Each structure stands twice: as C-alpha cells, then as structure tokens.
Coordinates of C-alpha atoms in Angstrom, one line a residue:
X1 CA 276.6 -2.0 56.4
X2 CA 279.3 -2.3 53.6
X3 CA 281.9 -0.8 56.0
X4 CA 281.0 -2.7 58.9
X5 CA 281.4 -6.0 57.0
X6 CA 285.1 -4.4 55.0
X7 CA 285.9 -3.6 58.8
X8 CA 285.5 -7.4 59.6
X9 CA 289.0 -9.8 59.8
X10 CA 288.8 -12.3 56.8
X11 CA 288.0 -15.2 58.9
X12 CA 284.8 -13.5 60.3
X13 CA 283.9 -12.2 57.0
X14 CA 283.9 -15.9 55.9
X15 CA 282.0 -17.1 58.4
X16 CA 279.7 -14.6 58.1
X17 CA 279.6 -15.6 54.2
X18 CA 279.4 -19.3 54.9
X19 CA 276.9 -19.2 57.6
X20 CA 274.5 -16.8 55.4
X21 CA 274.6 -19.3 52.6
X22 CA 273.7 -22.3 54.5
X23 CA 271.2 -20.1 56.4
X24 CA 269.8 -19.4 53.0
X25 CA 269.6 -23.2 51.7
X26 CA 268.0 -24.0 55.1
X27 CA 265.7 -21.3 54.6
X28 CA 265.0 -22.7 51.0
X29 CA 264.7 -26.4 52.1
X30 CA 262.1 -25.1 54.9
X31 CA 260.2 -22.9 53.3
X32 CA 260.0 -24.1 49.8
X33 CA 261.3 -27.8 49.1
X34 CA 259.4 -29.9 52.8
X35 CA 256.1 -28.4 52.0
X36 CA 255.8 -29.1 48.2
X37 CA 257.4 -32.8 49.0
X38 CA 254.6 -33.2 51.9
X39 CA 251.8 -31.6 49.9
X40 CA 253.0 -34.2 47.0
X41 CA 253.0 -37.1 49.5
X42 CA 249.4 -35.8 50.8
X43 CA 248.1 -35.8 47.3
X44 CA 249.6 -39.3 46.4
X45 CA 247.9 -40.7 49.4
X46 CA 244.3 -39.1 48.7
X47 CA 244.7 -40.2 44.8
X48 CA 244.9 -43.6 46.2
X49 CA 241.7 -43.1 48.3
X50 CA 240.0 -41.9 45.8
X51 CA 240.8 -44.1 43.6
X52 CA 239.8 -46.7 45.9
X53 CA 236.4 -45.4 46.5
X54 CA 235.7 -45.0 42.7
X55 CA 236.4 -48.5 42.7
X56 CA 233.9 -49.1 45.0
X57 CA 231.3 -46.9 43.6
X58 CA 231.5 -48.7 40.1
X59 CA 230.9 -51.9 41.8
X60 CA 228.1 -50.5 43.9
X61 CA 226.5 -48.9 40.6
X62 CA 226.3 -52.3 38.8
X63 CA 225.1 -53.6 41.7
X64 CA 222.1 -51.0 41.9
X65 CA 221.7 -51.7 38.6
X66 CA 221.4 -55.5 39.1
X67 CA 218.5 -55.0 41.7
X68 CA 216.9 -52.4 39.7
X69 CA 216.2 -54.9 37.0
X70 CA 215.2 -57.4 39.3
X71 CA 212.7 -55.1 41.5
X72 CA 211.4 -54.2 38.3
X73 CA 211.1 -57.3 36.8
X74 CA 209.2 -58.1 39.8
X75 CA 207.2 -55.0 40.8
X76 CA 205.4 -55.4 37.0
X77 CA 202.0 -56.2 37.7
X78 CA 201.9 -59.9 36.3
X79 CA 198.3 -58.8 34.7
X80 CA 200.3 -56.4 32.8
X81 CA 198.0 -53.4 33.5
X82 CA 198.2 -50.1 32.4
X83 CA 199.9 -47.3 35.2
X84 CA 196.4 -45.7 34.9
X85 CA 194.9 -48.5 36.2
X86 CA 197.5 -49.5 38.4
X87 CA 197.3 -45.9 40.3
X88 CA 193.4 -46.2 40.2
X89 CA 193.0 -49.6 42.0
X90 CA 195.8 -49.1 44.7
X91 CA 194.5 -45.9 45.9
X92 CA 191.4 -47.2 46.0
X93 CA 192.9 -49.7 48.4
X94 CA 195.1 -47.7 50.2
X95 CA 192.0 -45.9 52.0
X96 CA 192.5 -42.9 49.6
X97 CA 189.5 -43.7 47.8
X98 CA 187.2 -41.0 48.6
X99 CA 189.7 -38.3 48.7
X100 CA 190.9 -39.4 44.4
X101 CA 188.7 -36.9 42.7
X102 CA 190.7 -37.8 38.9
X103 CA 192.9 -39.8 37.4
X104 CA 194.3 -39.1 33.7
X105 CA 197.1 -40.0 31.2
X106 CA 199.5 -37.0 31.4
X107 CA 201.5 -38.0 28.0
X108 CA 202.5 -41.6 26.8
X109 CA 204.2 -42.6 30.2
X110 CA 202.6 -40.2 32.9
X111 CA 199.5 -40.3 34.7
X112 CA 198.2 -37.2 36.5
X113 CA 196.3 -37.9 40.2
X114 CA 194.3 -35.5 41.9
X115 CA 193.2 -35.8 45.4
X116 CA 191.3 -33.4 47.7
X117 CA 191.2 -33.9 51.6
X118 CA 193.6 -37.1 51.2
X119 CA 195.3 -38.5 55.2
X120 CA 198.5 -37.4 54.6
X121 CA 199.7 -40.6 56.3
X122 CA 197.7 -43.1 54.1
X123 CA 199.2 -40.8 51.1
X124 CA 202.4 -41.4 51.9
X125 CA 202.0 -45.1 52.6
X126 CA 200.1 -45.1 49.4
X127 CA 203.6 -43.5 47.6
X128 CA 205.7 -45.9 49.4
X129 CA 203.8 -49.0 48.1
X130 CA 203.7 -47.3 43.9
X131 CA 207.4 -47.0 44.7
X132 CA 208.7 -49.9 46.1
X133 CA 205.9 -53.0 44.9
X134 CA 205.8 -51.1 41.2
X135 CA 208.2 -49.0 40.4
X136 CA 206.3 -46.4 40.2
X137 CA 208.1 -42.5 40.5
X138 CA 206.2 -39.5 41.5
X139 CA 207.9 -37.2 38.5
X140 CA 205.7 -34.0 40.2
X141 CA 203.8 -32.9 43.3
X142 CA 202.6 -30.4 44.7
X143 CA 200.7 -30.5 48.2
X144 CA 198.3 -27.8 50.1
X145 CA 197.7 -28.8 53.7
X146 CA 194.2 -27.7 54.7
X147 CA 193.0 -26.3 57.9
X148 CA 191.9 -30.0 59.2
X149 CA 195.1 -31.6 61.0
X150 CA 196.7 -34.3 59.0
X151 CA 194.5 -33.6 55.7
X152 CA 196.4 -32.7 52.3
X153 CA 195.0 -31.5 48.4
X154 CA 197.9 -33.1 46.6
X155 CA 198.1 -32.8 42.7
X156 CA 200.6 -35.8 41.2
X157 CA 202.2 -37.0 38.4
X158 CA 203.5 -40.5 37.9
X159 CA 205.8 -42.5 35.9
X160 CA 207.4 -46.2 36.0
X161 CA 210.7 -46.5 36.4
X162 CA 213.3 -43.6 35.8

C-alpha cells in the first residue's frame, strides 16, 4: 500500500490526502457530533414535558387533597359514631344482615367483619357505600366463593381514611 501511494504523482497524493481528511471529519460529524446534538435536542424537549406534567401533577395532588378533606369532612357520620357501629348498622341495611356473623375492634382504628354466604353483589355495593359516604378503607380481605353462584365467605378489616 506504501508503494502504491509513493508511486502516486504529488497532485494525486494530495488529493488522496485531502479527500481522506474531509472524509474523516464527515465521518466524525456523522457518526459522532448529529446524533449527540439530536439526542441532546430530544432530551431538552422531554425535560420540558416532563417538567410540564410534574407541574400538573402538583396541582392535581393539592387538588385530591382539597376533596379529600371535604369528602371526609362530609362522609363523618354527623352522630359521630364509632366505625364499629357504623360497619354494624350499614350492613345491616345493605341486605347483608343475615350473612354478618361478627363484628370486632381489630386495634384502636380497625374493625374486623366476618360474613358467611354474603351476595357478592350487595357486598360490593355495601364496600362502595363504606367508601365513598364514610370514608371508610377495607385495609384486608380475603374472600372464598362457595359452591352457590354469586355467594361469598368474606373476612374484612376496616379503617377510616388512609
């Protein structure tokens, strides 16, 4: 290869020289400089976005937090009953009476709720109601559908608020 270039006139050999440096800086610019400048563009642009949408997620959280307070300033029973009693009586009245076998204080702030051959719909009506007219949370549950269609042994534990 040597001798084939030495065996080249001067002019070609600079050419040759000339046109294999600018090969190389195009090669360079290609290759290495347009991608990191487009992947630095890309990441200025997604920054932004993301930065836009925590934005919007801070003013969504005190938001939440806004309604929170006032659902659970509201849900409170105004009689200012207990969450035993509370469970009690509106399972009683969501038809689920006569499958509530016990109710118990589980700590300070829980109350355990055992129910044999409960309608799973009426149970889950029952849940919907503790959650969104109290603000009451099932922390547990564990469920054993039984052979009957539609008919549930459910063990739960509840709390207010979390």
């Amino acid at each position: 290869m040597k001798t084939w270039f030495n065996g080249l006139e001067a002019n070609e050999r600079r050419m040759l020289i000339v046109g294999g440096g600018l090969l190389l800086v195009m090669l360079l610019y290609i290759g290495i400089w347009e991608p990191l400048t487009n992947k630095v563009e890309t990441l200025r642009i997604s920054t932004a976005e993301q930065t836009a949408l925590l934005t919007w997620m801070r003013s969504a959280a005190q938001e939440v937090k806004k309604l929170r307070g006032r659902d659970s300033q509201q849900a409170k029973p105004a009689s200012g009953q207990s969450l035993l009693t509370l469970v009690d009586r509106t399972a009683k009245s969501g038809r689920l009476g006569t499958a509530l076998k016990r109710v118990q204080p589980d700590g300070d702030e829980k109350v355990g709720v055992w129910l044999e051959s409960a309608n799973f719909d009426d149970l889950v009506r029952w849940l919907a109601t503790l959650e969104t007219r109290h603000d009451v949370r099932v922390v547990s549950s564990v469920f054993q559908a039984l052979e009957t269609a539609g008919r549930v042994d459910a063990r739960l534990v509840f709390t207010t608020g979390v």
